[in-house]
XYZ file of C-alpha atoms in Angstrom:
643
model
C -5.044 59.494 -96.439
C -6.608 61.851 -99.088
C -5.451 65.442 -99.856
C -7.074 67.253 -97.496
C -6.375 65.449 -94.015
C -2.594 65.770 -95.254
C -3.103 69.911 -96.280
C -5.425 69.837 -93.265
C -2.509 67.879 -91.329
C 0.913 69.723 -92.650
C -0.722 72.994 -92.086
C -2.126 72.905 -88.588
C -0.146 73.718 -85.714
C -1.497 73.292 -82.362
C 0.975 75.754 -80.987
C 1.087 75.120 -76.950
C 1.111 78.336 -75.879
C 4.373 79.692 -73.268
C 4.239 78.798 -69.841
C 4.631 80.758 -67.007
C 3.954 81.266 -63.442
C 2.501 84.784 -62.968
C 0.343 83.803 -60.764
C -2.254 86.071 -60.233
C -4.806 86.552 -57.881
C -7.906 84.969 -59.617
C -8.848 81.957 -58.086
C -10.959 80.304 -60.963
C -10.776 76.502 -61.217
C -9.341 75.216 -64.781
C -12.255 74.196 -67.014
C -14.488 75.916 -64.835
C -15.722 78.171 -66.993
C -15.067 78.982 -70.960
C -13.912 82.218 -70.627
C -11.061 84.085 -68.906
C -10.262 84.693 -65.058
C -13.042 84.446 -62.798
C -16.703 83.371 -63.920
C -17.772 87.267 -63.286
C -15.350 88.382 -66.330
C -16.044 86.111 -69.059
C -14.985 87.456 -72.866
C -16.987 84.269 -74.076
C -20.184 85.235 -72.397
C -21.420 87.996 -75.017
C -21.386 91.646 -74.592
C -22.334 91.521 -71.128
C -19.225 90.103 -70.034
C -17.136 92.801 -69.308
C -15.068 93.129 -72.490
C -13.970 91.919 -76.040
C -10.913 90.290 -77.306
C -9.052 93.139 -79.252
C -7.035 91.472 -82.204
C -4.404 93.881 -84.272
C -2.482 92.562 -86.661
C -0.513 94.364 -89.243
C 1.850 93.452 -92.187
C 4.142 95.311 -94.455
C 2.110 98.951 -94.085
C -1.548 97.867 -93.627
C -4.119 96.165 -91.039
C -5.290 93.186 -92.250
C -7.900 90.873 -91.275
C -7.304 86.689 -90.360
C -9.918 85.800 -93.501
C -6.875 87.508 -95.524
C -8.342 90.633 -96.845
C -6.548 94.220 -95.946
C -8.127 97.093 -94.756
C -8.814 99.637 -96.782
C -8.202 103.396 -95.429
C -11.031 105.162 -95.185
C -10.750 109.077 -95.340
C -10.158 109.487 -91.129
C -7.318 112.067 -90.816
C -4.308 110.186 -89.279
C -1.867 112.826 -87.436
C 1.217 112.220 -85.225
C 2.774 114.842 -83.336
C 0.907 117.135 -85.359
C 2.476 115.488 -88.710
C 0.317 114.190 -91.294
C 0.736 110.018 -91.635
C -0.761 108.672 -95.264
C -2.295 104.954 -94.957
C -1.348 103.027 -98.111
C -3.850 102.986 -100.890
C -2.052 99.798 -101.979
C -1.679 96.507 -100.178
C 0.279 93.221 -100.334
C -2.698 91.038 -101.702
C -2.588 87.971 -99.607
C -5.725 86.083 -101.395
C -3.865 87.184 -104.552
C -1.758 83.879 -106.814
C 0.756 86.116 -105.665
C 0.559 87.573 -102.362
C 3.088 90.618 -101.873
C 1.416 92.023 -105.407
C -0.027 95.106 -104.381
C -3.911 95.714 -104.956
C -5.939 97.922 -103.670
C -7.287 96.777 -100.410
C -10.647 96.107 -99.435
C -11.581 94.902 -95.788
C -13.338 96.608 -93.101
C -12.643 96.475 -89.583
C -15.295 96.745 -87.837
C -15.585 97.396 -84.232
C -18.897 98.018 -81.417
C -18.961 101.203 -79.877
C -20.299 101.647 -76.583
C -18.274 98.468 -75.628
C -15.321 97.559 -73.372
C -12.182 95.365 -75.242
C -9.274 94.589 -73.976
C -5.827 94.015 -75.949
C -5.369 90.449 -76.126
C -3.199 90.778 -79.536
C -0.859 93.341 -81.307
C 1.041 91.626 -84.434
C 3.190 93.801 -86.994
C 5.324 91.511 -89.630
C 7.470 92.776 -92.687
C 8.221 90.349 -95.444
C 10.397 90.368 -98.150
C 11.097 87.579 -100.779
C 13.947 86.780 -103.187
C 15.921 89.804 -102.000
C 18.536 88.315 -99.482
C 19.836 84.728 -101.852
C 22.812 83.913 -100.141
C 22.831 81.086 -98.272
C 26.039 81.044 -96.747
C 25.673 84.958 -95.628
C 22.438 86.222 -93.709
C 24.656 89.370 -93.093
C 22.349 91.008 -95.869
C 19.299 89.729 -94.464
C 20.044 90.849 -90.738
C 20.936 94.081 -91.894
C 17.854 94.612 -93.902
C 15.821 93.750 -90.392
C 17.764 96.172 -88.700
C 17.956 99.282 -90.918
C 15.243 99.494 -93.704
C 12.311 97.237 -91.915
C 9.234 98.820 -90.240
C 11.681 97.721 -86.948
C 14.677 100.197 -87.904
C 14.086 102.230 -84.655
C 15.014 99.645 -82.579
C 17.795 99.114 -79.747
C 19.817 96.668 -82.347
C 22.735 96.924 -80.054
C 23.909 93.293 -79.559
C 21.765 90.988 -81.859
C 23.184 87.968 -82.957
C 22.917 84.880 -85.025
C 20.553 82.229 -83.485
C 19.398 78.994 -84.135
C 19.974 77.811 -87.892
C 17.635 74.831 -88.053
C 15.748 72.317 -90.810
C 12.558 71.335 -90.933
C 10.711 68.948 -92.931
C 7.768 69.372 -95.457
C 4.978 66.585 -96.712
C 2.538 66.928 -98.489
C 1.409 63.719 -100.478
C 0.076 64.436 -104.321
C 0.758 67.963 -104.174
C 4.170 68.642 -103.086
C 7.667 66.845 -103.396
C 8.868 65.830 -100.531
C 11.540 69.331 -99.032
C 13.130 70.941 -96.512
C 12.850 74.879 -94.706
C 16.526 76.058 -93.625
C 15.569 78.923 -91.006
C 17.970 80.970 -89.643
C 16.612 83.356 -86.582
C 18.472 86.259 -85.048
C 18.114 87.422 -81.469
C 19.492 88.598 -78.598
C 18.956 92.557 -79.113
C 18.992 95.442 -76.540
C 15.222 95.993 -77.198
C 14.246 92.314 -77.032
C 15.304 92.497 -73.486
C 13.331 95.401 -72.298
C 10.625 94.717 -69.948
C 8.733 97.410 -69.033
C 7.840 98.790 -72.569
C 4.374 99.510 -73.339
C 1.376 99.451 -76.174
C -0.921 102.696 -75.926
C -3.964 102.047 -78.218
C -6.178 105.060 -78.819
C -9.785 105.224 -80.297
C -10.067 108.145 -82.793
C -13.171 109.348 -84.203
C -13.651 110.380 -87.725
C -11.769 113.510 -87.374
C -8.896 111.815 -86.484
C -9.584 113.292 -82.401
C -8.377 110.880 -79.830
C -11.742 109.949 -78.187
C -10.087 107.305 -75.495
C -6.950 105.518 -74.867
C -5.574 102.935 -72.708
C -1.712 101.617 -72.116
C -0.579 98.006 -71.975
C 2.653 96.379 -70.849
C 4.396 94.260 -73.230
C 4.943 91.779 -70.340
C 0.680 91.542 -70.112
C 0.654 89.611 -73.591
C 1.947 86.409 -72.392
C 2.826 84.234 -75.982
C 5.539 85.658 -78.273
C 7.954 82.731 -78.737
C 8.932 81.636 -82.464
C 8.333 78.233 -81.656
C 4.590 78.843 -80.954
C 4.208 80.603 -84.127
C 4.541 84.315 -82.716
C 7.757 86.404 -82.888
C 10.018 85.936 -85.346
C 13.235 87.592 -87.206
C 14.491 85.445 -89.679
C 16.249 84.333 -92.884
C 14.166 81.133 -94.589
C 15.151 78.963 -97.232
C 12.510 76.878 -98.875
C 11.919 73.630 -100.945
C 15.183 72.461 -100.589
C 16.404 69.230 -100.814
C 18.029 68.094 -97.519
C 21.731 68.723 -96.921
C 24.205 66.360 -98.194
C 26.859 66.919 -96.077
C 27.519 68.743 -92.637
C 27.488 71.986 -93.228
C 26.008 71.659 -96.551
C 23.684 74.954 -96.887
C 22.891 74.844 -100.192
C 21.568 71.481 -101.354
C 19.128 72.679 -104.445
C 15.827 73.142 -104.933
C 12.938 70.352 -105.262
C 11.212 69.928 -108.544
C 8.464 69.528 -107.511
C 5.456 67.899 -108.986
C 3.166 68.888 -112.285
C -0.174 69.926 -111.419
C 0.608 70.354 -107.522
C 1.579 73.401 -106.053
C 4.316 75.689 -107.124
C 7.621 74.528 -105.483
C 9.980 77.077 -106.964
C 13.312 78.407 -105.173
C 11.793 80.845 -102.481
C 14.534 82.653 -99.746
C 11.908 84.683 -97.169
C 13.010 87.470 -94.535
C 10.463 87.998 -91.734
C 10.789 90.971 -89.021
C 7.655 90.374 -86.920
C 6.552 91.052 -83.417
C 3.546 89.273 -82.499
C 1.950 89.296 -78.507
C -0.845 87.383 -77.907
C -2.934 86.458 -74.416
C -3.219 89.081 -72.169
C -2.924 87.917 -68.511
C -4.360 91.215 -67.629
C -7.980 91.462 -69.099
C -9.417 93.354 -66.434
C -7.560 96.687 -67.825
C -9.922 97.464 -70.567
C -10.369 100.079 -73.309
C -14.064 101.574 -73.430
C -14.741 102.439 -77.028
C -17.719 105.616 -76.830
C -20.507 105.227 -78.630
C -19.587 106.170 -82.088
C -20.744 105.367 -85.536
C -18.959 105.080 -89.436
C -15.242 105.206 -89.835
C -12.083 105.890 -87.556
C -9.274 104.306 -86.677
C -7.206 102.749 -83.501
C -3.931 104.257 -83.137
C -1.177 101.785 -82.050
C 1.807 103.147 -80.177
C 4.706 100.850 -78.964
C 7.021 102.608 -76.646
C 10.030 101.077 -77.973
C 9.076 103.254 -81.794
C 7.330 106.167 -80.581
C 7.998 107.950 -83.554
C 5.716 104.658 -85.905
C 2.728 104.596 -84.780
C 0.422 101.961 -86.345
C -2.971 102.921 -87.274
C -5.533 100.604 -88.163
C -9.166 102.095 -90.295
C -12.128 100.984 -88.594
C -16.161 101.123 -88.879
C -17.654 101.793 -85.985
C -20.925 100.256 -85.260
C -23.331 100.509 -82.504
C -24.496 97.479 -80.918
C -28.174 98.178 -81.357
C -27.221 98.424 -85.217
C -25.823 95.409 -85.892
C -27.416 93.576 -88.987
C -29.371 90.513 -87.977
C -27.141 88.047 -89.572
C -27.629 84.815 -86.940
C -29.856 82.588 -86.306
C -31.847 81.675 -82.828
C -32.353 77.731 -82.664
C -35.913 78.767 -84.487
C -34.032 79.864 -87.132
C -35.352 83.647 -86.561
C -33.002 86.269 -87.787
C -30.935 87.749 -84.466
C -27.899 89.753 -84.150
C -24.489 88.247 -83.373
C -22.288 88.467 -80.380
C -18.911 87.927 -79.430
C -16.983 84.782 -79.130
C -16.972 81.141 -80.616
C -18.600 77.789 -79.102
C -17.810 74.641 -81.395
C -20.254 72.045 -81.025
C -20.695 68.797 -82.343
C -24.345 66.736 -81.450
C -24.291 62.852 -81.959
C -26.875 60.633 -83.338
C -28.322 58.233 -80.445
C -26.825 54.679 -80.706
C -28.728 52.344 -82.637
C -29.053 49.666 -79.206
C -28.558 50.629 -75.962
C -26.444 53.478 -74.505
C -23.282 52.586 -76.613
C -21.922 52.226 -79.907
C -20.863 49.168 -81.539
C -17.619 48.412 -83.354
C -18.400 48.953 -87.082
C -21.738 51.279 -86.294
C -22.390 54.593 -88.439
C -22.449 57.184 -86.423
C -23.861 61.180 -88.117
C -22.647 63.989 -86.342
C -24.077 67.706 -86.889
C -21.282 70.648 -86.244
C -23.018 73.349 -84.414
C -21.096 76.768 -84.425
C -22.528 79.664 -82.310
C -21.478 82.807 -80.681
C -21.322 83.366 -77.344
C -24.805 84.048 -76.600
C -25.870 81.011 -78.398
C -26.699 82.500 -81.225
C -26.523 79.813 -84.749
C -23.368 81.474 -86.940
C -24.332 79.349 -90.149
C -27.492 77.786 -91.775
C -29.007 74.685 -90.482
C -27.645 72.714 -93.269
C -24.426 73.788 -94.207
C -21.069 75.624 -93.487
C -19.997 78.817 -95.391
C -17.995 78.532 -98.373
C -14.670 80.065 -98.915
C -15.556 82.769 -100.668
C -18.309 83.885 -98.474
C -15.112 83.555 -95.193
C -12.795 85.343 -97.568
C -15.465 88.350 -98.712
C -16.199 88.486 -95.086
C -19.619 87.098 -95.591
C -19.263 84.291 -92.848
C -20.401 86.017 -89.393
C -16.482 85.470 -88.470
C -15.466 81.977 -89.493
C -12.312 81.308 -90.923
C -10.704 78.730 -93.253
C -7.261 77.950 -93.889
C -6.050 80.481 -96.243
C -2.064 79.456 -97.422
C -0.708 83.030 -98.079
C -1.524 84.131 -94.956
C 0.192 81.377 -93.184
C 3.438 81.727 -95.790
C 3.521 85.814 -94.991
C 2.380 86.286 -91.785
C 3.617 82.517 -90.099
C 0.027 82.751 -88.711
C -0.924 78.940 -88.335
C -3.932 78.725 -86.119
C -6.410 79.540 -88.720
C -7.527 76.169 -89.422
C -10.803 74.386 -88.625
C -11.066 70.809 -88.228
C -12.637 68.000 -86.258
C -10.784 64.360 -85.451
C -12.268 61.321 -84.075
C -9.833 58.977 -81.425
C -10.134 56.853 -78.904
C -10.419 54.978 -76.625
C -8.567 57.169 -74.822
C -6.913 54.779 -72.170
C -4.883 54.261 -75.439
C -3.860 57.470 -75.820
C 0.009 56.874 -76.154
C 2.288 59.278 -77.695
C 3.974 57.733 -81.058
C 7.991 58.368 -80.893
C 7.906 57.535 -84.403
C 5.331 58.320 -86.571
C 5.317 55.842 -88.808
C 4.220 53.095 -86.085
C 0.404 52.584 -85.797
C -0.840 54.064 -82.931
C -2.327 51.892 -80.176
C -5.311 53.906 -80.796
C -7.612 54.833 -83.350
C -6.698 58.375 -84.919
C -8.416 59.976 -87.636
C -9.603 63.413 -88.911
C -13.169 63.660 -89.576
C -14.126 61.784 -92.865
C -14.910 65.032 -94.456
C -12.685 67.773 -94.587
C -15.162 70.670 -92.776
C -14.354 73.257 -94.852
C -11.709 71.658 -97.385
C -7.915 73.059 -97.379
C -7.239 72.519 -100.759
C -10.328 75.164 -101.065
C -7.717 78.198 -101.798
C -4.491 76.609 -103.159
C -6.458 76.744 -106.715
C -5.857 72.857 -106.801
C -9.055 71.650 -107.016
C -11.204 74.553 -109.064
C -14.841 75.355 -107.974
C -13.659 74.269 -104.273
C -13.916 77.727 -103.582
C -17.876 77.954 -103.727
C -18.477 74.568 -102.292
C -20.230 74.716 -99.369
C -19.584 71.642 -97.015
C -22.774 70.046 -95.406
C -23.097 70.557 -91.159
C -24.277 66.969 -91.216
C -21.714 64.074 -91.675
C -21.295 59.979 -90.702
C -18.408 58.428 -89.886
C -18.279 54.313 -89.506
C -16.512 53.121 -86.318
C -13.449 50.332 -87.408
C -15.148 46.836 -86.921
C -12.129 46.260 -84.315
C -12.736 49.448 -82.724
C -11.546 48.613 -78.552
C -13.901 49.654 -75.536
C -13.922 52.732 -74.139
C -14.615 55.936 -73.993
C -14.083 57.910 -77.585
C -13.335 61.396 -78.023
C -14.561 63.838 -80.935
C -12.606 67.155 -80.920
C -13.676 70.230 -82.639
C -12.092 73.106 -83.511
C -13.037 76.288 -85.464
C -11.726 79.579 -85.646
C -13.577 83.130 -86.125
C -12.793 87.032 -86.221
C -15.048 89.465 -86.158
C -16.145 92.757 -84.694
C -11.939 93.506 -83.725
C -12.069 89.503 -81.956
C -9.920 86.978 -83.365
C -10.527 83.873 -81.415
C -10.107 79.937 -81.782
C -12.291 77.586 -79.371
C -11.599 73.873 -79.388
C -13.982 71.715 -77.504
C -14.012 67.692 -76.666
C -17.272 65.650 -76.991
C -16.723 61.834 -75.635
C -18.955 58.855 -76.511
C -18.780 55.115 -75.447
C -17.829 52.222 -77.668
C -18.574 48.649 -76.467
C -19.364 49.229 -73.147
C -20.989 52.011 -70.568
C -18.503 52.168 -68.348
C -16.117 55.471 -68.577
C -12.360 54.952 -69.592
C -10.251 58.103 -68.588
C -6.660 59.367 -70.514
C -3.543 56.831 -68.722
C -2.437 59.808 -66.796
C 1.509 59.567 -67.974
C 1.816 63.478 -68.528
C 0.142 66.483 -66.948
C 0.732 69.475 -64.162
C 0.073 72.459 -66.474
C -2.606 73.475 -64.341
C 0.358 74.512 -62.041
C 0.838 78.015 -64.128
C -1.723 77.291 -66.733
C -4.587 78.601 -64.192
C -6.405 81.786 -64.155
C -5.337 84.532 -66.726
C -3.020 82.014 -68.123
C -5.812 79.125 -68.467
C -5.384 77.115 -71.644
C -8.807 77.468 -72.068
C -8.011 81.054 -73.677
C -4.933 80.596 -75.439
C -4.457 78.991 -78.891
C -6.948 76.427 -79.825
C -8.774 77.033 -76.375
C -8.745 73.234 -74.904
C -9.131 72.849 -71.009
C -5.265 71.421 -69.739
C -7.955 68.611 -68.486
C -7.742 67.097 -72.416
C -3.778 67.843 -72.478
C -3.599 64.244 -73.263
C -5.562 64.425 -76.807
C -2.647 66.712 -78.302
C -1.325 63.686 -79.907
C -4.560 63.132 -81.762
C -3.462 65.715 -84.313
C 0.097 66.311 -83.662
C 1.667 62.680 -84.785
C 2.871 63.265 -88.283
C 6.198 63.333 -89.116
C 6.032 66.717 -91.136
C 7.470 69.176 -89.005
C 4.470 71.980 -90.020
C 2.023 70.327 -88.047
C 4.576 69.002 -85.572
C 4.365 66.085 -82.719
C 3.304 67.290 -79.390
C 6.234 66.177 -77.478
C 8.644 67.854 -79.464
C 6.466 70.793 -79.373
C 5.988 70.842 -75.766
C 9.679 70.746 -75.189
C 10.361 73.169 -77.565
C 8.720 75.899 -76.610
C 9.583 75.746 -72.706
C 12.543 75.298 -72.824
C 13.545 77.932 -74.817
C 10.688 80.202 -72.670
C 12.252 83.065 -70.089
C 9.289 82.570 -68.340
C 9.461 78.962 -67.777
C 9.917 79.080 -63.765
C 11.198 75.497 -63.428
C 14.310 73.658 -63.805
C 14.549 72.339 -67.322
C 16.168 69.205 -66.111
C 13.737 68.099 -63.862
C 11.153 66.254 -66.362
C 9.176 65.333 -63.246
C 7.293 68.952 -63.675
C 5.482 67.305 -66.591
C 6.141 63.382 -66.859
C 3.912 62.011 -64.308
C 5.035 58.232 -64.855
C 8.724 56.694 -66.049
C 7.692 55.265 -68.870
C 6.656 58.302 -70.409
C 10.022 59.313 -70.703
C 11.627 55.999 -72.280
C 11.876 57.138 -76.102
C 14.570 59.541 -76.726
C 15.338 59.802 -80.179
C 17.585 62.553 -82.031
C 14.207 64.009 -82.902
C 13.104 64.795 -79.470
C 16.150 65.264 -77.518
C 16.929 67.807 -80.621
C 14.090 70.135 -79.468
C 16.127 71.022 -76.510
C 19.724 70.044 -77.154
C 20.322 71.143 -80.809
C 23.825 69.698 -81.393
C 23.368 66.602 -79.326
C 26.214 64.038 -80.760
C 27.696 66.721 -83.120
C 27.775 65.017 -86.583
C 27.861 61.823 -85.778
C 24.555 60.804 -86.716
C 23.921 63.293 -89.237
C 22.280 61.198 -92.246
C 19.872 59.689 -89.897
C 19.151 62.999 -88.840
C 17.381 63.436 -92.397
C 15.760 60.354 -92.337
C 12.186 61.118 -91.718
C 10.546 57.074 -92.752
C 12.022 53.945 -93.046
C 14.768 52.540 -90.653
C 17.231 54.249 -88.961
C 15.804 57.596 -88.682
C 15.477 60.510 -86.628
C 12.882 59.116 -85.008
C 14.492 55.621 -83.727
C 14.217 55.195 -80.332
C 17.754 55.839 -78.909
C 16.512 53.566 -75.605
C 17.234 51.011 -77.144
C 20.898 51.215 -77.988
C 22.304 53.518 -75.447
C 20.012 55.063 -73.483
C 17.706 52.865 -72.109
C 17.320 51.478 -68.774
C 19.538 52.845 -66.650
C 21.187 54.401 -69.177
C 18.687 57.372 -69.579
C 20.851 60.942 -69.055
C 21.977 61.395 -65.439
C 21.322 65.017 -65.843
C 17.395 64.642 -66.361
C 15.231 64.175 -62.772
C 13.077 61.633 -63.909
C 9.596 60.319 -62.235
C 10.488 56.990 -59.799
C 9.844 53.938 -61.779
């Protein structure tokens, strides 16, 4: 597997968003329609719809934008109670070798006046590095989080140590093989509050509060660290792995010369970060207004730090023609993301053959159809990265190191046939199906690690071919695409599934052995708007992506579990695997790997080596069925689907 699949695979997280059962009362079928709620309210639909998407995301005293660049102030008066507030003229420099060197920043935030949004993120983080080195007291770090971070106002009453858990780093030909210690702290007064609020204001350039509208924490339905949201936290990284229980200081990795930089790194993080309203209706109406202001952030729980964030206002009528109709006439561009991918016809007949070529054109448009790139080819990275992309991101590493924002990745994977479609408990086993990222990386993520140089201007060509394996089974074949774009105060990512046939017309469907998350997942809280934006219909092609044994891009069923079961807002009872495990034999594989994403000390120390054994035989991937709990020796606790 070449560099990029493995960057493109250790990096991306397809972060299942939290589940819960707020229920409310919009009756819209999943996969129904792209957007959110009911067809009549549709954020995708262009700026007809009702309302925009409002991203805000903010890191160590300035806005900053997903491509990586921070806003730059720009000469609005910012008052607070009547008190003056200064917007840094420097920056942490994430597109910098070094990204907390300050620089002067220089993004815009733009956003359309005359138009409705609604909040569907607010993000503030605080990093430090190298400050807080011991590993065997995060007594420093903690108190650093509580007292001199941006979240020193808070209710700190009560917090306590949390989780402290390892996880595993690959990287072939670039990095040594190493291990992230994480330590998380939880459990505070304010973390437990659940009526606070977010009040976002739209200020014109005189700093005069033109509009305003208030949000309930509880509306923002994702915040969990183990989706990639919320965090407070002590990291170790490139270490070796422990030697010993208890052992939490095993060295540092060398590393490898000419790959990336694997020196001793400790990391604090204090970061909020709410994400998918389940309230979209209650919008914000910005007035129609034109050059700079700002939005004015207010969370209840630090009324005294409010968070402004320097816009451009620009009127809708005004906005440079900078798309592309399918004529390839100059038009303006909306809202919103729809990935497509168009296939070549087969060569014979109405299928393809094992060991055919088949091209494939990616087709990126906004939500009013509208082309977001040339005929020809994709963007390069420094056209996403100067902003010069109509909205498309890349994977940019310094903004997932500072921020812990993973979902910034764009990539396309061919699999099938999906009757096949069988998680791998281990993944070094071939799957039963075939499983590959696209044979081109779409826009390259070695592009900004400075690995490969010139990457950065390359710009990758719309139109690829891919050979089918000459053993390639029946059935139906899926190709998944997913990009990722922010623009106009919208951060959004849309994934979308495109099946063919191999070998034969008739349809093959997924086997059916998991499902149900159209029980919450409905509505508001339709997966269709929440992380990578896939219908709950395609749950089944998670595993496409998520079966390496690198914890960064993680393995869906360890994922899954994960994050609801360590959700408040998961209504069910977490013993009762019949919620999500539609047949038996989907829940024959325990292994210290899985069962560890919801019982961390399961077996104490008694298998603690193997724990650290990512390849080879034992490790933490062995399937535990077949020593002690198989059969009818799988726990008596867990309600488990009839055999």
């Amino acid at each position: 597997m070449n560099r990029s699949i493995l960057l493109k695979s250790a990096w991306c997280a397809l972060l299942v968003p939290l589940l819960s059962c707020n229920l409310l009362k919009v009756t819209d079928d999943e996969g129904s329609t792209t957007g959110r709620g009911a067809k009549r309210f549709d954020p995708y639909q262009g700026l007809n719809s009702g309302a925009i998407r409002l991203s805000l995301q903010y890191i160590n005293g300035c806005a900053f934008l997903p491509n990586g660049q921070m806003v730059a102030k720009n000469g609005v008066p910012l008052m607070h109670n009547d008190v003056p507030v200064n917007y840094p003229d420097m920056c942490i420099t994430p597109l910098g070798q070094n990204p907390l060197t300050l620089s002067p920043p220089t993004g815009t935030l733009q956003i359309l006046s005359d138009t409705q949004y609604f909040l569907n993120q607010f993000s503030v983080s605080e990093t430090v590095v190298n400050q807080h080195n011991n590993p065997n007291d995060q007594t420093a770090a903690l108190a650093w989080i509580k007292n001199q971070s941006v979240f020193a106002g808070l209710d700190w009453t009560n917090v306590n140590q949390g989780p402290d858990e390892w996880s595993f780093y690959s990287l072939a030909g670039a990095v040594e093989d190493c291990w992230t210690r994480e330590v998380q702290f939880g459990n505070a007064n304010w973390q437990k509050v659940k009526d606070d609020t977010i009040t976002v204001e739209v200020l014109d350039e005189t700093g005069t509060s033109r509009a305003s509208q208030t949000y309930l924490r509880s509306e923002l339905l994702a915040s969990s660290p183990y989706a990639g949201h919320s965090r407070f936290s002590w990291r170790s990284e490139n270490l070796k792995p422990p030697r010993f229980p208890g052992d939490k200081d095993p060295g540092t990795v060398t590393g490898f010369t000419g790959g990336l930089d694997q020196s001793a790194i400790t990391r604090t993080v204090a970061r909020v970060d709410w994400v998918g309203s389940t309230n979209p209706f209650k919008v914000l109406r910005v007035p129609r207004l034109s050059g700079p202001g700002a939005l004015k952030a207010t969370w209840s729980q630090l009324p005294d730090k409010p968070f402004f964030f320097p816009v451009t206002y620009v009127i809708p009528d005004d906005r440079p023609s900078t798309c592309t109709d399918d004529a390839g006439n100059p038009v303006q561009c909306s809202p919103g993301l729809d990935s497509r991918l168009v296939f070549s016809p087969p060569k014979e007949g109405s299928f393809y053959k094992p060991g055919e070529d088949v091209s494939v054109y990616v087709d990126l448009r906004d939500s009013a159809g509208a082309h977001l790139h040339s005929r020809d080819l994709l963007p390069s990275a420094r056209e996403i990265i100067g902003g010069q992309a109509n909205g498309i991101q890349t994977f940019v590493p310094n903004v997932i190191t500072t921020v812990m924002e993973n979902d910034s990745i764009p990539n396309v994977a061919i699999a099938g046939p999906i009757q096949d479609f069988q998680v791998l408990g281990n993944p070094s086993d071939k799957p039963q199906f075939i499983a590959r990222p696209f044979p081109f990386p779409v826009l390259d993520d070695a592009t900004l690690t400075g690995l490969t140089p010139g990457l950065i201007d390359y710009k990758w060509p719309t139109r690829q071919t891919f050979t089918l394996p000459p053993d390639a089974k029946p059935g139906t074949y899926v190709a998944l695409v997913k990009f990722n774009r922010a623009a106009m105060g919208e951060r959004v990512a849309k994934m979308n599934p495109f099946f063919f046939q191999v070998g034969q017309d008739e349809s093959t469907t997924y086997p059916g052995n998991v499902g149900n998350c159209q029980i919450c997942h409905r509505g508001v809280l339709s997966l269709d708007n929440l992380r990578h934006g896939l219908s709950v219909d395609h749950i089944e092609s998670c595993k496409v992506c998520h079966h390496y044994d690198t914890d960064t891009v993680g393995r869906t069923q360890e994922m899954v579990h994960r994050i609801h079961m360590n959700s408040p807002s998961y209504p069910a009872n977490r013993a009762d695997c019949t919620v999500c495990h539609l047949t038996r034999k989907s829940t024959e594989r325990p292994s210290l790997s899985l069962c560890g994403s919801c019982h961390i000390s399961q077996h104490g120390d008694e298998f603690f080596q193997i724990a650290f054994n990512q390849r080879g035989t034992p490790s933490r991937f062995g399937n535990c069925a077949q020593t002690c709990h198989g059969g009818d020796q799988l726990p008596a606790s867990h309600i488990l689907p009839a055999k």
